[in-house]
Short mmCIF file of C-alpha atoms in Angstrom, two decimals:
data_model
loop_
_atom_site.label_atom_id
_atom_site.label_comp_id
_atom_site.label_asym_id
_atom_site.label_seq_id
_atom_site.Cartn_x
_atom_site.Cartn_y
_atom_site.Cartn_z
CA MET Y 450 172.60 92.38 156.39
CA ALA Y 451 170.39 89.54 157.64
CA PHE Y 452 170.50 88.85 161.36
CA THR Y 453 170.02 85.58 163.14
CA ASN Y 454 167.01 84.57 165.19
CA ARG Y 455 168.95 85.73 168.28
CA VAL Y 456 168.33 89.30 167.09
CA ASP Y 457 165.14 88.93 165.06
CA THR Y 458 163.19 87.31 167.90
CA LEU Y 459 163.97 90.19 170.27
CA THR Y 460 163.93 93.24 168.01
CA LEU Y 461 160.98 94.94 166.33
CA ASP Y 462 161.28 96.35 162.84
CA TYR Y 463 161.10 100.12 162.57
CA LEU Y 464 158.96 101.67 159.86
CA VAL Y 465 159.95 105.19 158.85
CA PRO Y 466 156.75 107.31 159.07
CA GLN Y 467 157.06 108.80 155.58
CA VAL Y 468 156.64 107.54 152.04
CA VAL Y 469 159.50 108.31 149.66
CA ASP Y 470 158.10 109.22 146.23
CA THR Y 471 160.28 107.87 143.42
CA VAL Y 472 157.66 108.36 140.67
CA LEU Y 473 156.35 111.91 140.39
CA ARG Y 474 158.68 114.38 138.67
CA GLY Y 475 158.79 118.16 138.39
CA ASN Y 476 155.46 119.88 137.75
CA THR Y 477 156.50 123.47 138.11
CA PHE Y 478 153.93 125.46 136.14
CA ALA Y 479 150.97 123.59 137.61
CA THR Y 480 152.45 124.00 141.09
CA ALA Y 481 152.75 127.74 140.54
CA MET Y 482 149.18 128.03 139.26
CA LEU Y 483 147.65 125.84 141.97
CA ALA Y 484 149.57 127.73 144.66
CA LYS Y 485 147.74 130.98 143.82
CA THR Y 486 144.35 129.63 142.81
CA LYS Y 487 141.45 132.07 142.67
CA LYS Y 488 137.77 131.26 143.15
CA PHE Y 489 135.09 130.97 140.51
CA ARG Y 490 132.57 133.58 141.64
CA SER Y 491 129.72 132.31 139.49
CA SER Y 492 128.89 129.46 137.12
CA THR Y 493 131.16 131.22 134.62
CA MET Y 494 133.99 133.73 134.90
CA ASP Y 495 133.31 136.75 132.68
CA PHE Y 496 135.94 139.35 131.82
CA PRO Y 497 135.08 142.63 130.05
CA LEU Y 498 137.76 143.36 127.47
CA LYS Y 499 138.55 146.45 125.46
CA TYR Y 500 139.39 145.16 122.00
CA GLN Y 501 139.57 148.35 119.95
CA LYS Y 502 139.88 152.12 120.24
CA GLY Y 503 136.75 154.21 120.17
CA VAL Y 504 135.74 156.98 117.77
CA ALA Y 505 138.74 159.13 116.98
CA GLY Y 506 139.06 162.55 118.53
CA THR Y 507 139.87 165.65 116.50
CA SER Y 508 141.50 169.01 116.75
CA PHE Y 509 139.09 171.92 116.32
CA ALA Y 510 138.71 175.68 116.30
CA GLY Y 511 135.78 177.99 116.71
CA PHE Y 512 132.43 176.43 115.77
CA ASP Y 513 133.83 173.26 114.17
CA LEU Y 514 131.61 170.21 114.62
CA LEU Y 515 132.90 167.65 117.12
CA PRO Y 516 132.48 163.83 116.96
CA THR Y 517 129.13 162.63 118.29
CA SER Y 518 129.13 158.89 117.49
CA ALA Y 519 129.07 156.45 120.40
CA SER Y 520 132.01 154.09 120.76
CA ASP Y 521 131.61 150.30 120.99
CA THR Y 522 134.92 149.00 122.28
CA ARG Y 523 134.21 146.18 124.71
CA VAL Y 524 133.27 142.52 124.64
CA LEU Y 525 132.91 139.78 127.25
CA MET Y 526 135.36 136.93 127.46
CA VAL Y 527 133.60 133.99 129.14
CA TYR Y 528 135.14 130.87 130.68
CA ASN Y 529 133.28 127.78 131.86
CA PRO Y 530 134.57 125.51 134.63
CA LYS Y 531 135.74 122.03 133.76
CA PHE Y 532 136.09 119.06 136.09
CA TYR Y 533 138.60 116.33 136.85
CA ALA Y 534 138.38 113.35 139.21
CA ILE Y 535 140.57 110.56 140.51
CA ASN Y 536 139.42 107.70 142.73
CA VAL Y 537 140.64 106.39 146.08
CA ALA Y 538 139.68 102.76 146.66
CA LEU Y 539 140.51 100.43 149.57
CA PRO Y 540 139.30 96.99 150.68
CA GLY Y 541 137.85 96.92 154.16
CA THR Y 542 140.18 94.08 155.13
CA GLU Y 543 143.22 96.32 154.63
CA ILE Y 544 141.67 99.18 156.57
CA ALA Y 545 140.94 96.80 159.44
CA ALA Y 546 144.46 95.32 159.37
CA ASN Y 547 145.96 98.80 159.47
CA ASN Y 548 143.76 99.92 162.36
CA THR Y 549 145.83 98.24 165.09
CA MET Y 550 148.11 99.32 167.93
CA GLN Y 551 151.16 98.92 165.69
CA LYS Y 552 149.90 101.38 163.08
CA VAL Y 553 152.60 103.88 162.11
CA MET Y 554 150.67 105.76 159.42
CA ASP Y 555 146.98 105.73 158.67
CA LEU Y 556 146.35 103.77 155.47
CA ALA Y 557 143.34 105.77 154.34
CA THR Y 558 145.08 109.10 154.92
CA VAL Y 559 148.26 108.10 153.10
CA GLU Y 560 146.29 106.69 150.20
CA MET Y 561 144.16 109.82 149.93
CA ARG Y 562 147.14 112.19 150.02
CA GLY Y 563 149.05 110.08 147.51
CA ARG Y 564 146.14 109.98 145.08
CA ALA Y 565 145.66 113.76 145.44
CA GLN Y 566 149.29 114.22 144.40
CA ASP Y 567 148.79 111.81 141.48
CA MET Y 568 145.88 114.00 140.44
CA ALA Y 569 147.97 117.18 140.65
CA ASP Y 570 150.54 115.46 138.45
CA ASP Y 571 147.85 114.60 135.88
CA ILE Y 572 146.64 118.19 135.91
CA GLY Y 573 150.19 119.39 135.27
CA THR Y 574 150.12 117.52 131.97
CA LEU Y 575 146.73 119.01 131.03
CA LEU Y 576 147.92 122.55 131.76
CA TYR Y 577 150.34 122.35 128.84
CA ALA Y 578 147.72 120.94 126.43
CA ASP Y 579 144.94 122.71 124.51
CA GLY Y 580 141.85 121.58 126.43
CA THR Y 581 140.41 119.49 123.60
CA GLY Y 582 141.24 116.14 125.19
CA ASN Y 583 138.44 113.78 126.22
CA GLY Y 584 135.86 115.54 124.08
CA SER Y 585 137.05 119.02 125.15
CA LYS Y 586 136.35 118.20 128.81
CA ASP Y 587 139.98 118.81 129.81
CA PHE Y 588 141.14 121.99 131.51
CA LEU Y 589 142.56 124.61 129.17
CA GLY Y 590 146.34 124.59 128.97
CA LEU Y 591 149.12 126.75 127.62
CA ALA Y 592 148.71 125.32 124.10
CA ALA Y 593 145.34 127.12 124.01
CA VAL Y 594 146.23 130.15 126.12
CA VAL Y 595 149.44 130.96 124.22
CA ASP Y 596 148.40 130.71 120.59
CA ASP Y 597 147.98 133.09 117.67
CA GLY Y 598 144.84 131.45 116.31
CA SER Y 599 146.61 129.09 113.94
CA ALA Y 600 146.08 126.08 116.24
CA VAL Y 601 143.39 127.26 118.68
CA SER Y 602 141.03 129.69 116.99
CA THR Y 603 138.99 130.77 120.02
CA ILE Y 604 139.76 131.68 123.60
CA GLY Y 605 137.21 132.53 126.26
CA GLY Y 606 134.46 132.01 123.70
CA LEU Y 607 135.86 134.66 121.34
CA SER Y 608 137.38 134.26 117.89
CA ARG Y 609 140.97 135.34 117.59
CA THR Y 610 140.25 136.24 113.97
CA THR Y 611 137.40 138.56 114.90
CA TYR Y 612 139.31 139.94 117.89
CA PRO Y 613 142.99 139.89 116.85
CA THR Y 614 144.17 141.40 120.14
CA LEU Y 615 143.42 137.99 121.70
CA ALA Y 616 146.28 136.42 119.74
CA SER Y 617 149.49 135.58 121.56
CA THR Y 618 152.87 135.85 119.88
CA VAL Y 619 154.04 132.51 118.49
CA THR Y 620 157.45 132.41 116.82
CA ALA Y 621 158.94 129.38 115.10
CA SER Y 622 162.57 129.27 116.15
CA SER Y 623 163.67 127.34 113.02
CA GLY Y 624 165.47 124.90 115.30
CA THR Y 625 167.78 127.22 117.15
CA ILE Y 626 167.52 129.42 120.22
CA SER Y 627 169.38 132.70 120.53
CA LEU Y 628 169.40 135.71 122.80
CA ALA Y 629 168.18 137.81 119.87
CA LYS Y 630 165.12 135.60 119.33
CA MET Y 631 164.32 135.68 123.03
CA ARG Y 632 164.62 139.46 123.08
CA THR Y 633 162.38 139.82 120.02
CA LEU Y 634 159.70 137.68 121.68
CA TYR Y 635 160.04 139.62 124.93
CA ASN Y 636 159.65 142.95 123.12
CA ALA Y 637 156.60 141.74 121.22
CA ILE Y 638 154.56 141.12 124.38
CA ALA Y 639 155.95 143.88 126.62
CA ASP Y 640 154.90 147.51 126.97
CA ALA Y 641 156.52 149.88 129.46
CA THR Y 642 155.97 148.28 132.88
CA VAL Y 643 153.65 145.54 131.57
CA ILE Y 644 156.27 142.88 130.98
CA PRO Y 645 156.59 139.09 131.11
CA THR Y 646 157.04 137.81 134.64
CA THR Y 647 158.06 134.17 134.16
CA SER Y 648 159.46 131.84 131.55
CA TYR Y 649 158.91 128.07 131.47
CA THR Y 650 160.68 125.57 129.27
CA THR Y 651 162.02 122.03 129.17
CA TYR Y 652 165.22 120.98 130.87
CA THR Y 653 166.76 120.47 127.43
CA VAL Y 654 165.98 124.01 126.25
CA TRP Y 655 166.96 125.37 129.67
CA GLN Y 656 170.38 123.78 129.18
CA LEU Y 657 170.64 125.21 125.66
CA TYR Y 658 169.86 128.68 127.00
CA GLU Y 659 172.50 128.27 129.70
CA SER Y 660 175.07 127.46 127.01
CA LEU Y 661 174.40 130.85 125.36
CA LEU Y 662 175.51 132.75 128.42
CA GLN Y 663 179.03 133.90 129.10
CA PRO Y 664 180.52 132.63 132.36
CA GLN Y 665 179.99 135.99 134.04
CA GLU Y 666 176.33 135.97 132.91
CA ARG Y 667 175.58 132.42 134.02
CA ILE Y 668 174.23 133.48 137.38
CA MET Y 669 171.92 131.09 139.18
CA LYS Y 670 169.87 132.54 141.98
CA ASP Y 671 167.59 131.22 144.69
CA VAL Y 672 164.15 132.59 143.87
CA ASN Y 673 160.52 131.93 144.63
CA ILE Y 674 158.86 130.73 141.46
CA ALA Y 675 155.69 132.54 142.45
CA THR Y 676 155.37 135.43 144.87
CA ASN Y 677 152.46 133.77 146.66
CA PHE Y 678 154.45 130.65 147.53
CA LYS Y 679 155.16 130.36 151.20
CA GLY Y 680 158.35 128.59 152.15
CA TYR Y 681 159.12 127.46 148.60
CA THR Y 682 162.69 128.67 148.38
CA GLY Y 683 165.91 127.42 146.92
CA PHE Y 684 164.57 126.77 143.43
CA LYS Y 685 167.43 127.12 140.97
CA THR Y 686 166.70 129.23 137.92
CA LEU Y 687 168.49 131.20 135.25
CA GLU Y 688 167.35 134.71 134.39
CA PHE Y 689 166.65 136.59 131.18
CA ALA Y 690 165.91 140.32 131.27
CA GLY Y 691 165.09 140.02 134.96
CA LEU Y 692 162.55 137.20 134.67
CA PRO Y 693 163.25 133.67 135.87
CA VAL Y 694 163.67 130.98 133.24
CA ILE Y 695 162.32 127.86 134.92
CA PRO Y 696 162.64 124.25 133.75
CA ASP Y 697 159.56 122.05 133.95
CA ARG Y 698 159.36 118.30 133.24
CA LYS Y 699 155.82 118.80 131.92
CA CYS Y 700 156.69 121.52 129.42
CA THR Y 701 156.01 120.90 125.73
CA SER Y 702 159.11 119.65 123.90
CA GLY Y 703 161.12 122.37 122.18
CA VAL Y 704 159.05 125.26 123.52
CA LEU Y 705 160.08 128.30 125.56
CA PHE Y 706 157.16 130.23 127.08
CA PHE Y 707 157.21 133.86 128.17
CA LEU Y 708 154.20 134.50 130.41
CA ASN Y 709 152.79 137.44 132.27
CA GLU Y 710 151.23 135.73 135.26
CA GLU Y 711 149.38 138.91 136.20
CA PHE Y 712 146.99 137.84 133.44
CA LEU Y 713 147.05 134.10 134.03
CA ASP Y 714 145.44 132.16 136.89
CA PHE Y 715 143.80 128.89 137.70
CA TYR Y 716 140.28 129.60 138.93
CA ALA Y 717 138.75 126.85 141.07
CA LEU Y 718 135.12 125.98 141.61
CA PRO Y 719 135.03 124.04 144.91
CA THR Y 720 133.19 120.75 144.40
CA ALA Y 721 132.79 119.79 148.06
CA ILE Y 722 129.08 119.48 148.86
CA PRO Y 723 128.85 119.28 152.68
CA GLN Y 724 125.24 118.12 152.76
CA PHE Y 725 126.29 115.04 150.81
CA GLY Y 726 129.38 114.33 152.89
CA GLY Y 727 131.95 116.08 150.73
CA GLU Y 728 134.88 118.01 152.19
CA PRO Y 729 138.03 119.82 151.02
CA VAL Y 730 141.16 117.68 150.79
CA PRO Y 731 144.75 118.94 150.99
CA VAL Y 732 147.29 118.01 148.32
CA ALA Y 733 150.35 118.96 150.32
CA SER Y 734 151.38 116.32 152.82
CA LYS Y 735 154.42 115.75 154.99
CA LEU Y 736 153.68 112.04 154.70
CA PHE Y 737 155.47 112.13 151.32
CA VAL Y 738 159.02 113.22 150.59
CA GLY Y 739 160.98 113.29 147.35
CA ASN Y 740 158.65 115.46 145.29
CA SER Y 741 157.58 119.11 145.11
CA TYR Y 742 153.85 118.61 145.62
CA ASN Y 743 153.91 119.92 149.17
CA GLU Y 744 153.71 123.40 147.65
CA VAL Y 745 150.45 122.78 145.79
CA GLY Y 746 147.51 124.76 147.11
CA SER Y 747 144.33 122.88 147.99
CA LEU Y 748 141.65 125.36 146.91
CA GLY Y 749 139.11 123.46 144.85
CA PHE Y 750 140.34 119.95 145.63
CA SER Y 751 137.44 118.09 147.26
CA TRP Y 752 136.82 114.58 148.55
CA THR Y 753 133.44 112.88 148.28
CA GLY Y 754 133.81 110.77 151.40
CA TRP Y 755 133.79 106.98 151.42
CA ILE Y 756 131.19 105.20 149.33
CA LYS Y 757 130.51 101.64 150.52
CA SER Y 758 130.21 98.92 147.92
CA THR Y 759 126.81 97.23 147.83
CA ASN Y 760 128.16 93.67 147.60
CA GLN Y 761 131.79 93.90 148.75
CA PHE Y 762 133.62 94.77 151.94
CA ALA Y 763 135.29 97.63 150.12
CA PHE Y 764 135.14 101.40 149.89
CA ASN Y 765 135.60 103.82 147.01
CA SER Y 766 135.72 107.61 146.90
CA PHE Y 767 136.66 110.41 144.55
CA ILE Y 768 138.87 113.47 144.69
CA THR Y 769 137.52 116.13 142.36
CA LEU Y 770 138.62 119.52 141.11
CA GLY Y 771 136.49 122.04 139.24
CA GLY Y 772 137.85 125.10 137.53
CA ASN Y 773 139.91 126.20 134.57
CA LEU Y 774 143.13 127.88 133.51
CA ILE Y 775 142.14 131.42 132.54
CA THR Y 776 143.86 134.32 130.85
CA ASP Y 777 142.16 137.67 130.43
CA ASN Y 778 144.93 139.09 128.22
CA PRO Y 779 146.40 136.48 125.83
CA ARG Y 780 148.47 139.05 123.93
CA ARG Y 781 150.75 139.35 126.99
CA HIS Y 782 152.02 135.80 126.50
CA GLY Y 783 154.30 134.33 123.86
CA LYS Y 784 156.39 131.33 122.94
CA LEU Y 785 159.27 130.15 120.82
CA THR Y 786 158.65 126.72 119.25
CA GLY Y 787 160.74 124.01 117.64
CA ILE Y 788 163.92 124.62 119.65
CA THR Y 789 166.48 121.84 119.22
CA SER Y 790 169.91 123.49 119.33
CA VAL Y 791 171.84 126.74 119.65
#
């Protein structure tokens, strides 16, 4: 309600020292990847892979000749870093107006943290794509990582035709989802103890999967969506064969992914260059509530520092991230596509 001047002239307004985010939605897969980021150790990340068996052995007796040919069974999978940037710009007049005794939150800090979370949201979209966007400058995403070669022919610089063990399992669901189709996909990418660890899908497909379960099977548990998350509890998820089935607003429509995250990581190449004024910047911030970005790790996110305009009382800067989504064993991932009903 509006008060009269009797109240307004004697009472200061109170500004709650947090920004409520009503824009950014769930970004679960990217949050999981960026929470356990690993470092680029060189200008590229190279993984030696065994892609075929060596020369066959043989049974023998007495003076039988034994195999003497050398085996050539390995090849290097090579990933290059890619880079993403978002700007933070402020007029000097606003910075000055904020820098007073009545300041509740620092304008520059709030703006920087908010833009870092915007950037993490953008990256969440890229991590479901195939990396060909913007002239193939985008980070690789699950559309490239989880493919059988029909859409993305190479991964890590290697042809999936030449090296067929680099193909993931991709199954067209023909519109419907069923427990049998999910089990078939699971079995195709699992061996003994090497099994899928996580499943991501849309909220629509998540709801369809829930409808398949009998009431006694429809158990929702509080789980951590990644073992490296600290304090990220209470996330509601269904389970299939012991792995969490997690809904993600960013997930590709109609797709259910089965992933083995032991063979899937985001590798970051820190872009902060201290001698030029750069510094790491955190994405998580208690200044914002209403989203899940406080769980995003900050490895690789860097801030250039303020750059003064030459002919304006204004300042610009950039938050950058170098790195890439990397799998060193694509055959351990799979997906069902085209899911619309049960």
